[in-house]
PDB file of C-alpha atoms in Angstrom:
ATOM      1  CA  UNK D 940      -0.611  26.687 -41.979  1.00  0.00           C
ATOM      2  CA  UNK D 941       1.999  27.553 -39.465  1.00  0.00           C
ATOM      3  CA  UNK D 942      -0.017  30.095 -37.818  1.00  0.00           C
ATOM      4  CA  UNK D 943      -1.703  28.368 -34.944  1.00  0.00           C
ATOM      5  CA  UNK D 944       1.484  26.502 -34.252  1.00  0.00           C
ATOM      6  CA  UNK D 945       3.425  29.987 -33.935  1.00  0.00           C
ATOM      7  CA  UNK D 946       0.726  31.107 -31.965  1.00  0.00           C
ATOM      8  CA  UNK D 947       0.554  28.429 -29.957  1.00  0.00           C
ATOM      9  CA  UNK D 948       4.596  28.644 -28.988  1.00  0.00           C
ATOM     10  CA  UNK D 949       4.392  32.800 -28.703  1.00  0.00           C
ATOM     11  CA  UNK D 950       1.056  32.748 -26.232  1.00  0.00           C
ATOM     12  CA  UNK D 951       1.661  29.487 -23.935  1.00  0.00           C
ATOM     13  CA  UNK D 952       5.886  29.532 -24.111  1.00  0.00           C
ATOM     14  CA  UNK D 953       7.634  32.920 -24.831  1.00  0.00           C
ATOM     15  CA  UNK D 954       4.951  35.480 -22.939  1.00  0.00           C
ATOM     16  CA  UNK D 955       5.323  33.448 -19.600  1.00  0.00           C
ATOM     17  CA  UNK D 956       8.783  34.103 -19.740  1.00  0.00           C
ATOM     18  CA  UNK D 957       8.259  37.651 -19.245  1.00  0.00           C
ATOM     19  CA  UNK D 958       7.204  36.308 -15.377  1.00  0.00           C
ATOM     20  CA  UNK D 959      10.671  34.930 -14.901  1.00  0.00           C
ATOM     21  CA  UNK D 960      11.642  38.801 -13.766  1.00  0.00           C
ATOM     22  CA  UNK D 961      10.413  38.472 -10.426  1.00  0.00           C
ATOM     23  CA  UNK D 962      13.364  35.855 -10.263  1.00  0.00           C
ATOM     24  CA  UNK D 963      15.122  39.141  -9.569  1.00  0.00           C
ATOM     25  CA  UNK D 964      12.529  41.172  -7.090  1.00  0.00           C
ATOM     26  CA  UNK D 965      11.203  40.863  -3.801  1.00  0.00           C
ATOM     27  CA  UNK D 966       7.823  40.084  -5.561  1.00  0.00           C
ATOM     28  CA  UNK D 967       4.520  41.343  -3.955  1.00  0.00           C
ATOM     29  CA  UNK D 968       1.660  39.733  -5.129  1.00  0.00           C
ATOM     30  CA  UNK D 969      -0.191  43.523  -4.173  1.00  0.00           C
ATOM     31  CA  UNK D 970       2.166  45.512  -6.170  1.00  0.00           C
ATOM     32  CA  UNK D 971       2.690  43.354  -9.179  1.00  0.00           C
ATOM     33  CA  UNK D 972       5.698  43.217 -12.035  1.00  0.00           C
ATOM     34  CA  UNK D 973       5.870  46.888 -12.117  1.00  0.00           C
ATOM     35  CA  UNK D 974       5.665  48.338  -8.562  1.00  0.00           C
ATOM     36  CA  UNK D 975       7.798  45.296  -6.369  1.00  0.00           C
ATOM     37  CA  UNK D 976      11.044  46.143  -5.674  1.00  0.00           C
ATOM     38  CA  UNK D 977      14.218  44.838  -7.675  1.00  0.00           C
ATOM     39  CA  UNK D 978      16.690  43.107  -5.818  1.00  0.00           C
ATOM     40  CA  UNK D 979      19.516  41.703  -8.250  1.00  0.00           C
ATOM     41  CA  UNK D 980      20.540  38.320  -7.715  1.00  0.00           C
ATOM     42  CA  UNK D 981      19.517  37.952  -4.181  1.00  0.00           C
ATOM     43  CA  UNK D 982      17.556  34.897  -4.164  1.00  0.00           C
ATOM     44  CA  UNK D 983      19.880  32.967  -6.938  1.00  0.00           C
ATOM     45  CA  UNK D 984      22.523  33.836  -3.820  1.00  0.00           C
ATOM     46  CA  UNK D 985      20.054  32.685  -1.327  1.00  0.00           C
ATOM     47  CA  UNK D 986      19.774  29.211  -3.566  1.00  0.00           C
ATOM     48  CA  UNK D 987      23.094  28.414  -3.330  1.00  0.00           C
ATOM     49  CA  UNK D 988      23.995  29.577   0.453  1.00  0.00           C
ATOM     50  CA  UNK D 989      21.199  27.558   1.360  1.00  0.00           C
ATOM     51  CA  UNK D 990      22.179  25.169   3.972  1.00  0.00           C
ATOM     52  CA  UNK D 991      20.359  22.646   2.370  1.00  0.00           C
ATOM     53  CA  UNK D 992      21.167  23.111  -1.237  1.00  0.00           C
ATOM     54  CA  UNK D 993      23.950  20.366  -1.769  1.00  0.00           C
ATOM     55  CA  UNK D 994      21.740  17.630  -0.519  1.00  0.00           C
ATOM     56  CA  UNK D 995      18.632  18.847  -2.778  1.00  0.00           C
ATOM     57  CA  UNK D 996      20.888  19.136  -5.906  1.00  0.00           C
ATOM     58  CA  UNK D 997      22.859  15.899  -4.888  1.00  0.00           C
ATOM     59  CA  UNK D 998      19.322  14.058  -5.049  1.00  0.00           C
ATOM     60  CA  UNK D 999      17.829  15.736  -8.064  1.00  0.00           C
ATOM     61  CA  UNK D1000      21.115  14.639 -10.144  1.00  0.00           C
ATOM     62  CA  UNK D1001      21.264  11.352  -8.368  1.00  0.00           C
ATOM     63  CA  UNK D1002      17.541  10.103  -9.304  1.00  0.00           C
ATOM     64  CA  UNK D1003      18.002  11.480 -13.272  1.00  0.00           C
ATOM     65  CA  UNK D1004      21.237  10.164 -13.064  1.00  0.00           C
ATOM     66  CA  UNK D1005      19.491   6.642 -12.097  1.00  0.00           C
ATOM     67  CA  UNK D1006      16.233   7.622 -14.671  1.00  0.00           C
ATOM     68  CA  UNK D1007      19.589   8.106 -17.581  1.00  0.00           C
ATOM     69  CA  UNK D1008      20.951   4.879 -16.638  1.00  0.00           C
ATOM     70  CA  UNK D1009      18.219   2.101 -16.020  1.00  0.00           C
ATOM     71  CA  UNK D1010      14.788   3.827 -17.413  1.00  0.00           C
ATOM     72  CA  UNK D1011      16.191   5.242 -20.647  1.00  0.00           C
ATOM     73  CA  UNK D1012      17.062   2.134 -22.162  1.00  0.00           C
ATOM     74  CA  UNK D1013      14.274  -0.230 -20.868  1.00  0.00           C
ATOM     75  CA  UNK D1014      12.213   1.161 -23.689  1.00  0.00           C
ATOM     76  CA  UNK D1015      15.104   0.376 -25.997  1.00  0.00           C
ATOM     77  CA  UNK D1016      15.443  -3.286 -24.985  1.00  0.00           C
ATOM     78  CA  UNK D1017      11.938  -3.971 -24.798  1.00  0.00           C
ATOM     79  CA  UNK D1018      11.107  -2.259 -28.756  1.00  0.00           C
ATOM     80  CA  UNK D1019      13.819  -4.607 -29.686  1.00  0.00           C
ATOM     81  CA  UNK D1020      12.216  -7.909 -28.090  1.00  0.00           C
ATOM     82  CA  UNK D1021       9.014  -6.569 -29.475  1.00  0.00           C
ATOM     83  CA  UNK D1022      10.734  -6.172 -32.688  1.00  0.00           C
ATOM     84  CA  UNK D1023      11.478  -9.479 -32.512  1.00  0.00           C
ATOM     85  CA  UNK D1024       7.991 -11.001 -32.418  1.00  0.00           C
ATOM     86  CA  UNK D1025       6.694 -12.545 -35.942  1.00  0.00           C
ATOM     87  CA  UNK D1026       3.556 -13.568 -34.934  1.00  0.00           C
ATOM     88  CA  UNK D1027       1.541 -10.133 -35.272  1.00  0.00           C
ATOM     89  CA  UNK D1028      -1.436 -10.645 -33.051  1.00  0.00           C
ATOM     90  CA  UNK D1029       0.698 -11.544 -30.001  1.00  0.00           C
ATOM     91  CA  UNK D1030       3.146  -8.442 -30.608  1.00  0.00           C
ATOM     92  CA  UNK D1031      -0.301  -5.702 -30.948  1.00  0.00           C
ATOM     93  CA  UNK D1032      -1.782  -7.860 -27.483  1.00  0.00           C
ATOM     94  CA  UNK D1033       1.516  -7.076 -25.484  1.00  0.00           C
ATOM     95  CA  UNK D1034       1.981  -3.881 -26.805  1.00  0.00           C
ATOM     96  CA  UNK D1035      -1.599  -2.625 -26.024  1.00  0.00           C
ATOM     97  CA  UNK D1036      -0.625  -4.328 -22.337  1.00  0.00           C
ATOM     98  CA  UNK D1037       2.191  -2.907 -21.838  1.00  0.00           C
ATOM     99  CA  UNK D1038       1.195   0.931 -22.980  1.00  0.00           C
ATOM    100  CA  UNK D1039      -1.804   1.020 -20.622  1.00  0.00           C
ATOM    101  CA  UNK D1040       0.149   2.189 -17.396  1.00  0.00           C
ATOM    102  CA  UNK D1041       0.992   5.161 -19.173  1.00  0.00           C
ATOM    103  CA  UNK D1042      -2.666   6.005 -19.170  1.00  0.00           C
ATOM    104  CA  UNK D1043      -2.116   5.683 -15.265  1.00  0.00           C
ATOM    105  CA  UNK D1044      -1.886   9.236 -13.362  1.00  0.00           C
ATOM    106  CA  UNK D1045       0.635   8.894 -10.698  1.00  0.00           C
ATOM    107  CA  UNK D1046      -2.117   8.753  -7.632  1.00  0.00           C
ATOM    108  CA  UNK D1047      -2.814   5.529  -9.119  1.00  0.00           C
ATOM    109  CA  UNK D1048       0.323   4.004  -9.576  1.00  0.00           C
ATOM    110  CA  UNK D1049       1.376   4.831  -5.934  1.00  0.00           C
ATOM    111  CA  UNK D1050      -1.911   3.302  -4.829  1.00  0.00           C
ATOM    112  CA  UNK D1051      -0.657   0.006  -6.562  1.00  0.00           C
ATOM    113  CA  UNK D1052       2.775   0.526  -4.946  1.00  0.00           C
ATOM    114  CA  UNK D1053       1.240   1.097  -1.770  1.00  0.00           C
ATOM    115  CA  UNK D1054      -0.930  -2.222  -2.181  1.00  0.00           C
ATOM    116  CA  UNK D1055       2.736  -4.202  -3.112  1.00  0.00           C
ATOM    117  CA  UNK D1056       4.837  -2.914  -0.337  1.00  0.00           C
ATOM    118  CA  UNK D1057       3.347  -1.458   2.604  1.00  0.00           C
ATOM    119  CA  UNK D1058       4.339  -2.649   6.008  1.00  0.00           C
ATOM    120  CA  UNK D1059       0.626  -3.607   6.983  1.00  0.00           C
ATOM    121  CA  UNK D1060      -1.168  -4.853   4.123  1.00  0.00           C
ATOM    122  CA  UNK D1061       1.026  -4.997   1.289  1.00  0.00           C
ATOM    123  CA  UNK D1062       1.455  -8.328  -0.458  1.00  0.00           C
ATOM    124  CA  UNK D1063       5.485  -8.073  -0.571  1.00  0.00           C
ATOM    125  CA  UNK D1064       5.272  -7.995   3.289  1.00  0.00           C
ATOM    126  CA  UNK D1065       2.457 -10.622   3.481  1.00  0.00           C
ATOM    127  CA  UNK D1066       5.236 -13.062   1.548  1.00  0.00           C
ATOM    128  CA  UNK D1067       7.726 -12.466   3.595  1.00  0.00           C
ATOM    129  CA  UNK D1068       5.517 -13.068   6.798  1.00  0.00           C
ATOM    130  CA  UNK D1069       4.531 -16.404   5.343  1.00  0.00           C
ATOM    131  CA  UNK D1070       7.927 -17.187   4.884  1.00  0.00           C
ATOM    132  CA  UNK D1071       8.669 -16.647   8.172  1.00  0.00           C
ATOM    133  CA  UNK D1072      10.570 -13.446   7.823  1.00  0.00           C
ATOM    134  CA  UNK D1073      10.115 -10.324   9.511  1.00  0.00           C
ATOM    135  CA  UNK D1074       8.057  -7.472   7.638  1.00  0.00           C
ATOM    136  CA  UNK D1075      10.021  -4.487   5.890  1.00  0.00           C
ATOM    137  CA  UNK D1076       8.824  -0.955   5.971  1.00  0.00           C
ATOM    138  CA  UNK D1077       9.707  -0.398   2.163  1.00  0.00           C
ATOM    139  CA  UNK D1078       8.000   3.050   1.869  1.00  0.00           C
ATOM    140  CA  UNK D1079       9.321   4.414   5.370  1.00  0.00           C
ATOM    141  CA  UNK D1080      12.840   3.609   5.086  1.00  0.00           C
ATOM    142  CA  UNK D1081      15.218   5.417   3.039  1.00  0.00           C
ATOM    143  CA  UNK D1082      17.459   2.888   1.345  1.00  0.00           C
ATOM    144  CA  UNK D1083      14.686   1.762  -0.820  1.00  0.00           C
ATOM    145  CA  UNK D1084      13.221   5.257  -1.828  1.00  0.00           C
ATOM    146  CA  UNK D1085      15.015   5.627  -5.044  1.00  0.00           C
ATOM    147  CA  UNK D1086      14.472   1.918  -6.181  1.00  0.00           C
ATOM    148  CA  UNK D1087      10.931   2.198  -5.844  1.00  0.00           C
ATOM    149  CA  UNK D1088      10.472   5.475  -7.588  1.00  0.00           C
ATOM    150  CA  UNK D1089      12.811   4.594 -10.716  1.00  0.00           C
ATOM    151  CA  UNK D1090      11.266   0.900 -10.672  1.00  0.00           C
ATOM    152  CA  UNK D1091       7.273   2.510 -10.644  1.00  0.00           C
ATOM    153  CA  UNK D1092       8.385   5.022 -13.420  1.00  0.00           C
ATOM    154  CA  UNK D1093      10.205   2.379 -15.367  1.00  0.00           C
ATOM    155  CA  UNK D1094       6.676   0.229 -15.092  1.00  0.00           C
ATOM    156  CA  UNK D1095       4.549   3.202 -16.017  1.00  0.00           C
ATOM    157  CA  UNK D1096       6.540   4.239 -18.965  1.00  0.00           C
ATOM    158  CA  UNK D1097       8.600   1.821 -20.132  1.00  0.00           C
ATOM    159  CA  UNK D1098       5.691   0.309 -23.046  1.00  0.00           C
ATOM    160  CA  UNK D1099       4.449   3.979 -23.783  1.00  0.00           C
ATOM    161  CA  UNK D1100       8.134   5.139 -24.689  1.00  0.00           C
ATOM    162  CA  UNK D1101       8.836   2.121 -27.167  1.00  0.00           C
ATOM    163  CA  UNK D1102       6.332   3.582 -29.779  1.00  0.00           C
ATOM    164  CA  UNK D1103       9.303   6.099 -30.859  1.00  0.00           C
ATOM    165  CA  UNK D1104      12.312   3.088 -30.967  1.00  0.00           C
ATOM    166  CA  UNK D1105       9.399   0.590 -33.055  1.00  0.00           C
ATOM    167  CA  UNK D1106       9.177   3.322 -35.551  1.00  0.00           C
ATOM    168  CA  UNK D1107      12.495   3.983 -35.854  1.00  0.00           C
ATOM    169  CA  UNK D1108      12.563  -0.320 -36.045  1.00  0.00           C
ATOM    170  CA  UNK D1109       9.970   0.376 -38.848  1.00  0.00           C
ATOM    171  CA  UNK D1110      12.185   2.720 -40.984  1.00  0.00           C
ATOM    172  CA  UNK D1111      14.800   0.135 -41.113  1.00  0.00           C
ATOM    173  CA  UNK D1112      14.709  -1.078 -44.838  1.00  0.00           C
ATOM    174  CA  UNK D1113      13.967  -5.409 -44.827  1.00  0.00           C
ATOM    175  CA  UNK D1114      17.039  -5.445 -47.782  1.00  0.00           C
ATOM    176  CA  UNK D1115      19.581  -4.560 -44.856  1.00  0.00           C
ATOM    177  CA  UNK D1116      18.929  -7.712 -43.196  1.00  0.00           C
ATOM    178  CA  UNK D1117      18.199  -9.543 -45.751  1.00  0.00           C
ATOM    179  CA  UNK D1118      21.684  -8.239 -47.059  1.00  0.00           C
ATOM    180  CA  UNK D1119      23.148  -9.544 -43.482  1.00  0.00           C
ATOM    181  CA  UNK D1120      21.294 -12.814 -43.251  1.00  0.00           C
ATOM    182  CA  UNK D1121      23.204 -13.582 -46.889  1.00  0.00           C
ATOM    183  CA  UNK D1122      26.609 -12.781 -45.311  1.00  0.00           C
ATOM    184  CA  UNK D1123      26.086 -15.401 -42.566  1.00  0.00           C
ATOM    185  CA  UNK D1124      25.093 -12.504 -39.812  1.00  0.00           C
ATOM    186  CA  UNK D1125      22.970 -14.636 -37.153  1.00  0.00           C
ATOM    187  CA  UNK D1126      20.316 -12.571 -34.775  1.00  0.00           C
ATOM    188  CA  UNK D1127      23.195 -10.799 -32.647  1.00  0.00           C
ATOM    189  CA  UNK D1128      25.193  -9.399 -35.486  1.00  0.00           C
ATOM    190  CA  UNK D1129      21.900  -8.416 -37.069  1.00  0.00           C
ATOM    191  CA  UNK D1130      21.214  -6.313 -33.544  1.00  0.00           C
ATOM    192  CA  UNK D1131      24.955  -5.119 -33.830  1.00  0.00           C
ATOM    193  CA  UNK D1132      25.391  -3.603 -37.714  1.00  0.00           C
ATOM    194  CA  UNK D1133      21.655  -3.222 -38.608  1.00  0.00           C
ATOM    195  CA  UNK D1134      19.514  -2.683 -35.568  1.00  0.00           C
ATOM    196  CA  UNK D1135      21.749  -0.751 -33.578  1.00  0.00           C
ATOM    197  CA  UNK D1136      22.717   1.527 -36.217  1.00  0.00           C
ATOM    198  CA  UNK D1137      19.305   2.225 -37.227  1.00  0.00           C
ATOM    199  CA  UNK D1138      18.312   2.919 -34.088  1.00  0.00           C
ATOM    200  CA  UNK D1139      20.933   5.500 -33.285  1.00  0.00           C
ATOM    201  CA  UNK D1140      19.752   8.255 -34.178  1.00  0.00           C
ATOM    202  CA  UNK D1141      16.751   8.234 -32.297  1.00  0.00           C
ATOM    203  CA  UNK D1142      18.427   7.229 -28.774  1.00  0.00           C
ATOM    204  CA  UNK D1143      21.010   9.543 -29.345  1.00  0.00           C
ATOM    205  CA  UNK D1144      18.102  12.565 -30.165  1.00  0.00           C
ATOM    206  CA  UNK D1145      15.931  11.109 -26.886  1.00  0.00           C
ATOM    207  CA  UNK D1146      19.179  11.375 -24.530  1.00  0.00           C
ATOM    208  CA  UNK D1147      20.244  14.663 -25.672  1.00  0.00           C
ATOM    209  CA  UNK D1148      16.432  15.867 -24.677  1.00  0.00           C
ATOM    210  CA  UNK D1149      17.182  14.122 -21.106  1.00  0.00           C
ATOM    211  CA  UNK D1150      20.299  15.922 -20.498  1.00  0.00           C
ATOM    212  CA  UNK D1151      18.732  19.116 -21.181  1.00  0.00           C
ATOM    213  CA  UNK D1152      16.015  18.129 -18.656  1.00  0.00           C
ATOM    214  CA  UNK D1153      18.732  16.664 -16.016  1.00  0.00           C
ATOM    215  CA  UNK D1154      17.181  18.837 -13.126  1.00  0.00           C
ATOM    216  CA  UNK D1155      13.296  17.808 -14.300  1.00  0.00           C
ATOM    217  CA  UNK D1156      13.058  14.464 -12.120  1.00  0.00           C
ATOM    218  CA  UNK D1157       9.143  14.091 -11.935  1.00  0.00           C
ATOM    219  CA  UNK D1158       7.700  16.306  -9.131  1.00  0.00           C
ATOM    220  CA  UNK D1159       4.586  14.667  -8.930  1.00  0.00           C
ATOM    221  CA  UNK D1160       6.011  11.303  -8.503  1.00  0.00           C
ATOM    222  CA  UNK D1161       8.542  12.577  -6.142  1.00  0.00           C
ATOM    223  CA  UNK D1162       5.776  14.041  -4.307  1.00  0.00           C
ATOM    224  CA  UNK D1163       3.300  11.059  -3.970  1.00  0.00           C
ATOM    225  CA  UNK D1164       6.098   8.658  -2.826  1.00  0.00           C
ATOM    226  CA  UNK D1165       8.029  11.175  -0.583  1.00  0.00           C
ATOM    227  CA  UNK D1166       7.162  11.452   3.408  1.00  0.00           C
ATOM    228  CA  UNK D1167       9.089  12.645   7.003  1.00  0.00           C
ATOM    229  CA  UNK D1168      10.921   9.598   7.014  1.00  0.00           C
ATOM    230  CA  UNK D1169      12.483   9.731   3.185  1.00  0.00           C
ATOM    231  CA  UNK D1170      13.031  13.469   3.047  1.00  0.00           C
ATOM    232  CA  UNK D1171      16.580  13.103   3.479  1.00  0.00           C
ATOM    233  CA  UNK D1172      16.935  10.980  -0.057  1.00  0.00           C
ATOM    234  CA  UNK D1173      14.001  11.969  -1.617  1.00  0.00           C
ATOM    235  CA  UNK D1174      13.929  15.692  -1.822  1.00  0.00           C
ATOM    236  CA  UNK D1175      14.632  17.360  -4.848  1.00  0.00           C
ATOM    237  CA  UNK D1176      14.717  21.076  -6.386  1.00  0.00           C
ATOM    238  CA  UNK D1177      10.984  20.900  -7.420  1.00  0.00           C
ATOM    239  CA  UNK D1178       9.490  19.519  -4.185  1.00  0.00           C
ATOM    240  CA  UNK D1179      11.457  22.205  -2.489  1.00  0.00           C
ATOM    241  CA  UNK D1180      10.256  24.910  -4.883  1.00  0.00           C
ATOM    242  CA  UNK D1181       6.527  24.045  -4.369  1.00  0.00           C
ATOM    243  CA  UNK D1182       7.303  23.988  -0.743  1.00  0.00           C
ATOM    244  CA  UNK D1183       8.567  27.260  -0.557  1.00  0.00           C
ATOM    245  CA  UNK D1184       6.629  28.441  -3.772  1.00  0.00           C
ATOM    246  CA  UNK D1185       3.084  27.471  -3.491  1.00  0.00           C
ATOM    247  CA  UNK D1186       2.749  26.467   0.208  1.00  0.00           C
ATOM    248  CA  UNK D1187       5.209  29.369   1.858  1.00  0.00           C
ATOM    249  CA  UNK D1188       4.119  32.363  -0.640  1.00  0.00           C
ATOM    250  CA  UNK D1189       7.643  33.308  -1.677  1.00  0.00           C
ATOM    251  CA  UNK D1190       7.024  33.225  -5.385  1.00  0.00           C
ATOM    252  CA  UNK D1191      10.506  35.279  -6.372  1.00  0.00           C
ATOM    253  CA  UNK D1192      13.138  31.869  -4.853  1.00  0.00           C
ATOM    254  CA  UNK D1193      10.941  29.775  -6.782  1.00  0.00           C
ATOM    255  CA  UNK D1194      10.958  31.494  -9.839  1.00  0.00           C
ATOM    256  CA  UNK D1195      14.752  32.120  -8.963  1.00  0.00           C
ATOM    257  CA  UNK D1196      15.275  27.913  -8.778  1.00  0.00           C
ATOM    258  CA  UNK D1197      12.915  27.241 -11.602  1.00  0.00           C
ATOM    259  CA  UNK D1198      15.454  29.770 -14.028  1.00  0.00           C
ATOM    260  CA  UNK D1199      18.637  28.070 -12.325  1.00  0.00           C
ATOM    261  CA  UNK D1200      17.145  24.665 -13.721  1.00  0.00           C
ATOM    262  CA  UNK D1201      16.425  26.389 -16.985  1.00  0.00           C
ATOM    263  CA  UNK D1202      20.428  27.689 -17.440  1.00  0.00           C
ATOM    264  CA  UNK D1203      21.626  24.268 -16.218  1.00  0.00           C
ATOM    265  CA  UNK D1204      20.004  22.334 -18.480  1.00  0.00           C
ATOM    266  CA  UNK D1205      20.259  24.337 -21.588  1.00  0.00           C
ATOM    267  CA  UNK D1206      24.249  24.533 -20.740  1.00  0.00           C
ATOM    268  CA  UNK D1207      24.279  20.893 -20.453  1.00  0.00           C
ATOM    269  CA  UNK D1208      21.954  20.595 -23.650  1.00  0.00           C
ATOM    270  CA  UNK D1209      24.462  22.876 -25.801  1.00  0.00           C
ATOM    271  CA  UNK D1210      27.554  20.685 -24.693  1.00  0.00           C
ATOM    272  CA  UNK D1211      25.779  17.339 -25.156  1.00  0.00           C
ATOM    273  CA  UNK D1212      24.936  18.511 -28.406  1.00  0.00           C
ATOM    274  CA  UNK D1213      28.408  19.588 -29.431  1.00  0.00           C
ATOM    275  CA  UNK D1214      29.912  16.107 -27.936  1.00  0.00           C
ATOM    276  CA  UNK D1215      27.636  14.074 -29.785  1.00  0.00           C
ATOM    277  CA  UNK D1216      28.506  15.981 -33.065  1.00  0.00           C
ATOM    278  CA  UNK D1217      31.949  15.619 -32.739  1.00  0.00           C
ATOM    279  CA  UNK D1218      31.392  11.683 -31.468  1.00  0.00           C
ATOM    280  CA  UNK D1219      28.799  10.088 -33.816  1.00  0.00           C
ATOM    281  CA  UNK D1220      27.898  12.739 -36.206  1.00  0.00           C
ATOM    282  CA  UNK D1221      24.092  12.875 -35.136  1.00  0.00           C
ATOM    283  CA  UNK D1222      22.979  15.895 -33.123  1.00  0.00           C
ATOM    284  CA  UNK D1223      20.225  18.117 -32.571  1.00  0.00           C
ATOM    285  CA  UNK D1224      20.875  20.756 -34.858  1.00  0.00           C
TER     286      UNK D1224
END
């Protein structure tokens, strides 16, 4: 039975890995693995000389640092509020609602973005006009890059990610709170010794998988929503890779920044992991 699941992992995750060497050639695309010539750490040194390198690492940690802080526990309040919900029909209604933008590729969703906030025909800026206010160029200026991106992912995502936290909801045994409610616990102290605890282990499994992905920020949503005028704020390790990867030819700095991201997070991943064991008991492994 675990056969085409160890296949699966050995075919489409460990034999790739055998690519990361030309991390450490000058890779020719002509001479392949075996003939290009080896070259050490070069292009890890190249990464981090890089004039540009502080601002592209200070943005990649900045945006997950803003994904760890407001979009990580959106789907934690809202699967709570849900949770909350006693008549059934209206709770399966605004869950189906609220887990179609998931189903939403990113094109889309900056289409809709686009449609809310662009200086010409957006409806934001049509508001403000009525109003008697002077348009904003939300999309073209810089202080409102970040907002926008974490505010479209937190739209697109937020419904989809609660199916995890309502199971974990589900798992909670009804005698717990019926235990509570005989004690005198109202709704709050419900959320604070049942709820919360129950939950627990799940947020503290779903962060732990975040931290390990710190340097993963989205590249196609980056992407879509970056242009010439946001490049300073909006620029991150995996725009730059593809840049330089996929657009430039220079497959070996690529490879080089898509390993560095690899090491980073796994480091981050292993001390997370050791925190939380030492903090609330619940871990990983």
């Amino acid at each position: 039975m675990l056969l085409p699941g160890i296949l699966y992992f050995v075919i489409f995750k460990y034999i790739p890995l055998l690519g990361s060497v030309i991390a450490f050639q000058d890779y020719n695309i002509y001479k392949g693995f075996l003939q290009s010539d080896w070259v050490g750490f070069q292009w890890f040194e190249q990464l981090v000389t890089f004039p540009q390198f502080k601002r592209l690492i200070g943005n990649t940690i900045i945006l997950s640092f803003y994904q760890i802080i407001f979009a990580f526990p959106a789907p934690i309040l809202l699967a709570c509020l849900l949770n909350e919900l006693r008549n059934i029909g209206l709770k399966r209604m605004v869950q189906t609602l609220l887990y179609l933008p998931h189903f939403l590729s990113w094109t889309i969703v900056y289409g809709l973005v686009y449609m809310m906030f662009s200086s010409q025909t957006g409806l934001v800026n049509h508001v403000l006009t009525w109003s008697g206010h002077e348009p904003i160029s939300f999309l073209q200026m810089p202080e409102y890059f970040r907002t926008l991106l974490i505010g479209s992912g937190i739209w697109k995502e937020m419904g989809w990610s609660t199916i995890i936290f309502l199971a974990a909801l589900a798992g909670i045994s009804p005698s717990y709170y019926e235990a509570a409610r005989i004690d005198g616990a109202g709704r709050w102290k419900q959320f604070v010794h049942v709820t919360f605890p129950g939950l627990l282990p799940a947020i503290v499994i779903l962060l732990l998988l975040k931290i390990g992905s710190v340097l993963e920020v989205g590249f196609e949503q980056v992407y879509l929503f970056l242009n010439p005028a946001t490049l300073r704020v909006g620029e991150v390790l995996d725009t730059y890779a593809y840049r330089q990867g996929i657009l430039a030819g220079q497959y070996s700095i690529t490879t080089a920044i898509g390993l560095f991201k690899s090491i980073i997070g796994f480091t981050l991943l292993i001390m997370a992991n050791r925190i939380s064991k030492a903090v609330s008991g619940e871990g990983l492994y």
